């Protein structure tokens, strides 16, 4: 994931403990150990393979004095880089804002400064934090409306396909298993193919003539990954409905993967 996001992984640390530390997730001792590694290796960003609470993230950034990113933020960043369609970009931005909302506090002095009202009787005015939160709330509401409209358009397209009595087949599977490669091979499509995670976000549908003469609609879909953030599953609901609506799910598995059984 880190490599896909465009960063260079330098060091990997694993910790075994019964419960995450409420304040720092890993405990102060382990945090000090990681800080030493960051100083020696000149590391810019520390990435956690689980979701951090807003408080844990703030505490760790204070301790490390560098950016701290959790698994959710990392996957959101990858999705943002790969979203090309209007629907994809709306879905990603919505998930990002829902993630950012609870994390606004403590992002810098400018977020807690009071904005003075006009006239002495108007009080100190709203904090920058309150203004930012309201802006995010308005933007989320607008994006949700936009997504509803885009979802309705997609539903209309699916109805039209059903009226044409064409069987829908969806390629599903783990990210980077080869779904886009298979679609390109059998339908001569020109879907982007990369040896990277989440190259496909927007479903692509192509006609495929079967040997018996029947024509089916073959759809490439967004890949799955373990611990996929709930925000993304919810935001990409309209895209994932392509899978729900298909008559047949063709599960594509990368047989050369060491982790193939777990991915299945």
GROMACS .gro file of C-alpha atoms in nm:
model
  264
    1UNK     CA    1   0.000   0.000   0.000
    2UNK     CA    2   0.280   0.241   0.090
    3UNK     CA    3   0.457   0.167  -0.239
    4UNK     CA    4   0.132   0.213  -0.435
    5UNK     CA    5   0.076   0.550  -0.265
    6UNK     CA    6   0.412   0.665  -0.404
    7UNK     CA    7   0.632   0.646  -0.093
    8UNK     CA    8   0.942   0.436  -0.028
    9UNK     CA    9   0.901   0.186   0.259
   10UNK     CA   10   1.217   0.205   0.473
   11UNK     CA   11   1.153   0.009   0.793
   12UNK     CA   12   0.889  -0.235   0.923
   13UNK     CA   13   0.816  -0.275   1.295
   14UNK     CA   14   0.580  -0.532   1.446
   15UNK     CA   15   0.449  -0.523   1.801
   16UNK     CA   16   0.260  -0.790   1.996
   17UNK     CA   17   0.040  -0.668   2.280
   18UNK     CA   18  -0.296  -0.775   2.420
   19UNK     CA   19  -0.468  -0.439   2.383
   20UNK     CA   20  -0.379  -0.120   2.195
   21UNK     CA   21  -0.259   0.164   2.418
   22UNK     CA   22  -0.547   0.418   2.444
   23UNK     CA   23  -0.310   0.716   2.415
   24UNK     CA   24  -0.053   0.609   2.154
   25UNK     CA   25  -0.178   0.270   2.023
   26UNK     CA   26   0.171   0.121   2.068
   27UNK     CA   27   0.275   0.251   2.412
   28UNK     CA   28   0.541   0.509   2.499
   29UNK     CA   29   0.831   0.262   2.505
   30UNK     CA   30   0.765   0.138   2.152
   31UNK     CA   31   0.700   0.493   2.035
   32UNK     CA   32   1.042   0.599   2.167
   33UNK     CA   33   1.200   0.303   1.984
   34UNK     CA   34   1.031   0.406   1.657
   35UNK     CA   35   1.131   0.769   1.709
   36UNK     CA   36   1.497   0.660   1.730
   37UNK     CA   37   1.456   0.464   1.404
   38UNK     CA   38   1.296   0.770   1.239
   39UNK     CA   39   1.590   0.987   1.341
   40UNK     CA   40   1.854   0.739   1.222
   41UNK     CA   41   1.682   0.655   0.891
   42UNK     CA   42   1.561   1.014   0.825
   43UNK     CA   43   1.200   0.895   0.791
   44UNK     CA   44   0.933   1.151   0.697
   45UNK     CA   45   0.607   0.959   0.755
   46UNK     CA   46   0.508   0.683   0.997
   47UNK     CA   47   0.230   0.455   0.870
   48UNK     CA   48   0.018   0.229   1.092
   49UNK     CA   49  -0.150  -0.083   0.951
   50UNK     CA   50  -0.464  -0.026   1.159
   51UNK     CA   51  -0.704   0.260   1.215
   52UNK     CA   52  -0.592   0.513   1.477
   53UNK     CA   53  -0.830   0.723   1.682
   54UNK     CA   54  -0.798   1.101   1.631
   55UNK     CA   55  -0.640   1.131   1.980
   56UNK     CA   56  -0.386   0.854   1.913
   57UNK     CA   57  -0.289   1.017   1.584
   58UNK     CA   58  -0.240   1.358   1.749
   59UNK     CA   59  -0.035   1.212   2.034
   60UNK     CA   60   0.189   1.017   1.797
   61UNK     CA   61   0.248   1.321   1.574
   62UNK     CA   62   0.356   1.516   1.883
   63UNK     CA   63   0.591   1.235   1.988
   64UNK     CA   64   0.742   1.170   1.644
   65UNK     CA   65   0.734   1.535   1.523
   66UNK     CA   66   0.646   1.404   1.175
   67UNK     CA   67   0.334   1.297   0.987
   68UNK     CA   68   0.148   0.989   1.113
   69UNK     CA   69  -0.086   0.810   0.872
   70UNK     CA   70  -0.312   0.514   0.948
   71UNK     CA   71  -0.434   0.241   0.712
   72UNK     CA   72  -0.761   0.423   0.635
   73UNK     CA   73  -0.587   0.747   0.532
   74UNK     CA   74  -0.336   0.554   0.322
   75UNK     CA   75  -0.604   0.367   0.124
   76UNK     CA   76  -0.805   0.690   0.084
   77UNK     CA   77  -0.494   0.857  -0.060
   78UNK     CA   78  -0.447   0.573  -0.311
   79UNK     CA   79  -0.813   0.592  -0.414
   80UNK     CA   80  -0.783   0.970  -0.457
   81UNK     CA   81  -0.486   0.922  -0.692
   82UNK     CA   82  -0.672   0.666  -0.905
   83UNK     CA   83  -1.021   0.821  -0.924
   84UNK     CA   84  -1.085   0.951  -1.276
   85UNK     CA   85  -1.463   0.950  -1.330
   86UNK     CA   86  -1.694   1.206  -1.172
   87UNK     CA   87  -1.859   0.937  -0.960
   88UNK     CA   88  -1.523   0.799  -0.845
   89UNK     CA   89  -1.397   1.143  -0.742
   90UNK     CA   90  -1.720   1.222  -0.553
   91UNK     CA   91  -1.705   0.888  -0.371
   92UNK     CA   92  -1.343   0.937  -0.267
   93UNK     CA   93  -1.390   1.298  -0.153
   94UNK     CA   94  -1.694   1.198   0.052
   95UNK     CA   95  -1.499   0.921   0.226
   96UNK     CA   96  -1.206   1.159   0.289
   97UNK     CA   97  -1.427   1.427   0.446
   98UNK     CA   98  -1.602   1.173   0.669
   99UNK     CA   99  -1.259   1.059   0.783
  100UNK     CA  100  -1.129   1.414   0.832
  101UNK     CA  101  -1.426   1.548   1.032
  102UNK     CA  102  -1.339   1.401   1.375
  103UNK     CA  103  -0.967   1.475   1.318
  104UNK     CA  104  -0.991   1.852   1.275
  105UNK     CA  105  -0.915   1.926   1.640
  106UNK     CA  106  -0.555   2.010   1.713
  107UNK     CA  107  -0.443   2.043   1.353
  108UNK     CA  108  -0.271   2.372   1.431
  109UNK     CA  109  -0.316   2.702   1.611
  110UNK     CA  110  -0.517   2.849   1.325
  111UNK     CA  111  -0.798   2.600   1.392
  112UNK     CA  112  -0.854   2.719   1.748
  113UNK     CA  113  -0.818   3.096   1.698
  114UNK     CA  114  -1.127   3.302   1.768
  115UNK     CA  115  -1.266   3.515   1.487
  116UNK     CA  116  -1.383   3.844   1.632
  117UNK     CA  117  -1.740   3.953   1.570
  118UNK     CA  118  -1.836   4.306   1.461
  119UNK     CA  119  -1.911   4.527   1.761
  120UNK     CA  120  -1.825   4.468   2.125
  121UNK     CA  121  -2.159   4.304   2.209
  122UNK     CA  122  -2.123   4.028   1.953
  123UNK     CA  123  -1.883   3.825   2.161
  124UNK     CA  124  -1.571   3.647   2.042
  125UNK     CA  125  -1.730   3.496   1.731
  126UNK     CA  126  -1.697   3.140   1.606
  127UNK     CA  127  -1.376   2.946   1.631
  128UNK     CA  128  -1.203   2.855   1.309
  129UNK     CA  129  -1.267   2.492   1.404
  130UNK     CA  130  -1.644   2.544   1.412
  131UNK     CA  131  -1.635   2.718   1.074
  132UNK     CA  132  -1.430   2.436   0.923
  133UNK     CA  133  -1.661   2.172   1.066
  134UNK     CA  134  -1.966   2.347   0.924
  135UNK     CA  135  -1.801   2.379   0.583
  136UNK     CA  136  -1.720   2.009   0.584
  137UNK     CA  137  -2.079   1.929   0.689
  138UNK     CA  138  -2.219   2.134   0.399
  139UNK     CA  139  -1.978   1.976   0.153
  140UNK     CA  140  -2.065   1.623   0.274
  141UNK     CA  141  -2.437   1.696   0.229
  142UNK     CA  142  -2.378   1.822  -0.127
  143UNK     CA  143  -2.160   1.522  -0.217
  144UNK     CA  144  -2.423   1.282  -0.080
  145UNK     CA  145  -2.685   1.449  -0.303
  146UNK     CA  146  -2.452   1.431  -0.605
  147UNK     CA  147  -2.384   1.065  -0.535
  148UNK     CA  148  -2.758   0.991  -0.513
  149UNK     CA  149  -2.809   1.143  -0.859
  150UNK     CA  150  -2.512   0.954  -1.006
  151UNK     CA  151  -2.638   0.635  -0.843
  152UNK     CA  152  -2.983   0.690  -0.998
  153UNK     CA  153  -2.823   0.730  -1.342
  154UNK     CA  154  -2.627   0.408  -1.293
  155UNK     CA  155  -2.946   0.228  -1.181
  156UNK     CA  156  -3.124   0.348  -1.498
  157UNK     CA  157  -2.839   0.208  -1.709
  158UNK     CA  158  -2.867  -0.126  -1.532
  159UNK     CA  159  -3.243  -0.137  -1.595
  160UNK     CA  160  -3.185  -0.069  -1.964
  161UNK     CA  161  -2.937  -0.358  -1.978
  162UNK     CA  162  -3.186  -0.589  -1.808
  163UNK     CA  163  -3.453  -0.492  -2.062
  164UNK     CA  164  -3.211  -0.593  -2.334
  165UNK     CA  165  -3.202  -0.941  -2.173
  166UNK     CA  166  -2.822  -0.932  -2.157
  167UNK     CA  167  -2.662  -1.138  -1.881
  168UNK     CA  168  -2.434  -0.940  -1.653
  169UNK     CA  169  -2.105  -1.102  -1.546
  170UNK     CA  170  -1.886  -0.927  -1.287
  171UNK     CA  171  -1.515  -0.992  -1.240
  172UNK     CA  172  -1.450  -0.985  -0.866
  173UNK     CA  173  -1.150  -1.058  -0.647
  174UNK     CA  174  -0.861  -0.922  -0.447
  175UNK     CA  175  -0.694  -0.605  -0.569
  176UNK     CA  176  -0.422  -0.664  -0.831
  177UNK     CA  177  -0.540  -1.022  -0.898
  178UNK     CA  178  -0.561  -0.960  -1.275
  179UNK     CA  179  -0.927  -0.867  -1.332
  180UNK     CA  180  -0.851  -0.578  -1.571
  181UNK     CA  181  -0.596  -0.790  -1.760
  182UNK     CA  182  -0.858  -1.063  -1.810
  183UNK     CA  183  -1.121  -0.811  -1.928
  184UNK     CA  184  -0.874  -0.663  -2.178
  185UNK     CA  185  -0.774  -1.007  -2.305
  186UNK     CA  186  -1.124  -1.145  -2.371
  187UNK     CA  187  -1.301  -0.827  -2.488
  188UNK     CA  188  -1.016  -0.625  -2.645
  189UNK     CA  189  -1.095  -0.347  -2.397
  190UNK     CA  190  -0.838  -0.079  -2.316
  191UNK     CA  191  -0.873  -0.067  -1.938
  192UNK     CA  192  -0.568   0.062  -1.750
  193UNK     CA  193  -0.352  -0.229  -1.631
  194UNK     CA  194  -0.080  -0.176  -1.371
  195UNK     CA  195   0.101  -0.406  -1.131
  196UNK     CA  196  -0.033  -0.197  -0.845
  197UNK     CA  197  -0.316  -0.206  -0.594
  198UNK     CA  198  -0.649  -0.040  -0.680
  199UNK     CA  199  -0.565   0.058  -1.039
  200UNK     CA  200  -0.937   0.011  -1.116
  201UNK     CA  201  -1.191   0.215  -0.921
  202UNK     CA  202  -1.462   0.276  -1.177
  203UNK     CA  203  -1.646  -0.026  -1.318
  204UNK     CA  204  -1.592  -0.083  -1.691
  205UNK     CA  205  -1.844  -0.290  -1.886
  206UNK     CA  206  -1.782  -0.449  -2.228
  207UNK     CA  207  -1.981  -0.686  -2.450
  208UNK     CA  208  -1.844  -1.037  -2.482
  209UNK     CA  209  -1.967  -1.283  -2.745
  210UNK     CA  210  -1.968  -1.637  -2.602
  211UNK     CA  211  -1.879  -1.941  -2.816
  212UNK     CA  212  -2.246  -2.048  -2.821
  213UNK     CA  213  -2.354  -1.715  -2.971
  214UNK     CA  214  -2.491  -1.553  -2.653
  215UNK     CA  215  -2.369  -1.201  -2.576
  216UNK     CA  216  -2.295  -1.112  -2.213
  217UNK     CA  217  -2.189  -0.789  -2.045
  218UNK     CA  218  -1.857  -0.834  -1.864
  219UNK     CA  219  -1.779  -0.580  -1.590
  220UNK     CA  220  -1.445  -0.504  -1.426
  221UNK     CA  221  -1.491  -0.393  -1.063
  222UNK     CA  222  -1.293  -0.236  -0.780
  223UNK     CA  223  -1.073  -0.490  -0.602
  224UNK     CA  224  -1.099  -0.584  -0.239
  225UNK     CA  225  -0.828  -0.584   0.027
  226UNK     CA  226  -0.819  -0.710   0.385
  227UNK     CA  227  -0.930  -0.452   0.642
  228UNK     CA  228  -1.092  -0.235   0.375
  229UNK     CA  229  -1.211   0.082   0.557
  230UNK     CA  230  -1.586   0.097   0.618
  231UNK     CA  231  -1.595   0.455   0.486
  232UNK     CA  232  -1.488   0.328   0.144
  233UNK     CA  233  -1.733   0.039   0.136
  234UNK     CA  234  -2.012   0.286   0.213
  235UNK     CA  235  -1.892   0.554  -0.028
  236UNK     CA  236  -1.849   0.304  -0.313
  237UNK     CA  237  -2.189   0.145  -0.262
  238UNK     CA  238  -2.324   0.254  -0.602
  239UNK     CA  239  -2.013   0.117  -0.776
  240UNK     CA  240  -2.035  -0.212  -0.587
  241UNK     CA  241  -2.400  -0.249  -0.692
  242UNK     CA  242  -2.262  -0.362  -1.030
  243UNK     CA  243  -2.156  -0.676  -0.843
  244UNK     CA  244  -2.491  -0.716  -0.665
  245UNK     CA  245  -2.678  -0.684  -0.993
  246UNK     CA  246  -2.467  -0.933  -1.191
  247UNK     CA  247  -2.611  -1.275  -1.283
  248UNK     CA  248  -2.271  -1.438  -1.243
  249UNK     CA  249  -1.968  -1.348  -1.032
  250UNK     CA  250  -1.639  -1.466  -1.179
  251UNK     CA  251  -1.385  -1.478  -0.896
  252UNK     CA  252  -1.037  -1.400  -1.030
  253UNK     CA  253  -0.749  -1.527  -0.816
  254UNK     CA  254  -0.377  -1.466  -0.865
  255UNK     CA  255  -0.251  -1.825  -0.836
  256UNK     CA  256   0.110  -1.707  -0.812
  257UNK     CA  257   0.042  -1.514  -0.490
  258UNK     CA  258   0.182  -1.661  -0.168
  259UNK     CA  259  -0.134  -1.538   0.001
  260UNK     CA  260  -0.387  -1.671  -0.253
  261UNK     CA  261  -0.587  -1.884  -0.004
  262UNK     CA  262  -0.621  -1.595   0.241
  263UNK     CA  263  -0.726  -1.361  -0.041
  264UNK     CA  264  -1.000  -1.604  -0.148
   0.00000   0.00000   0.00000
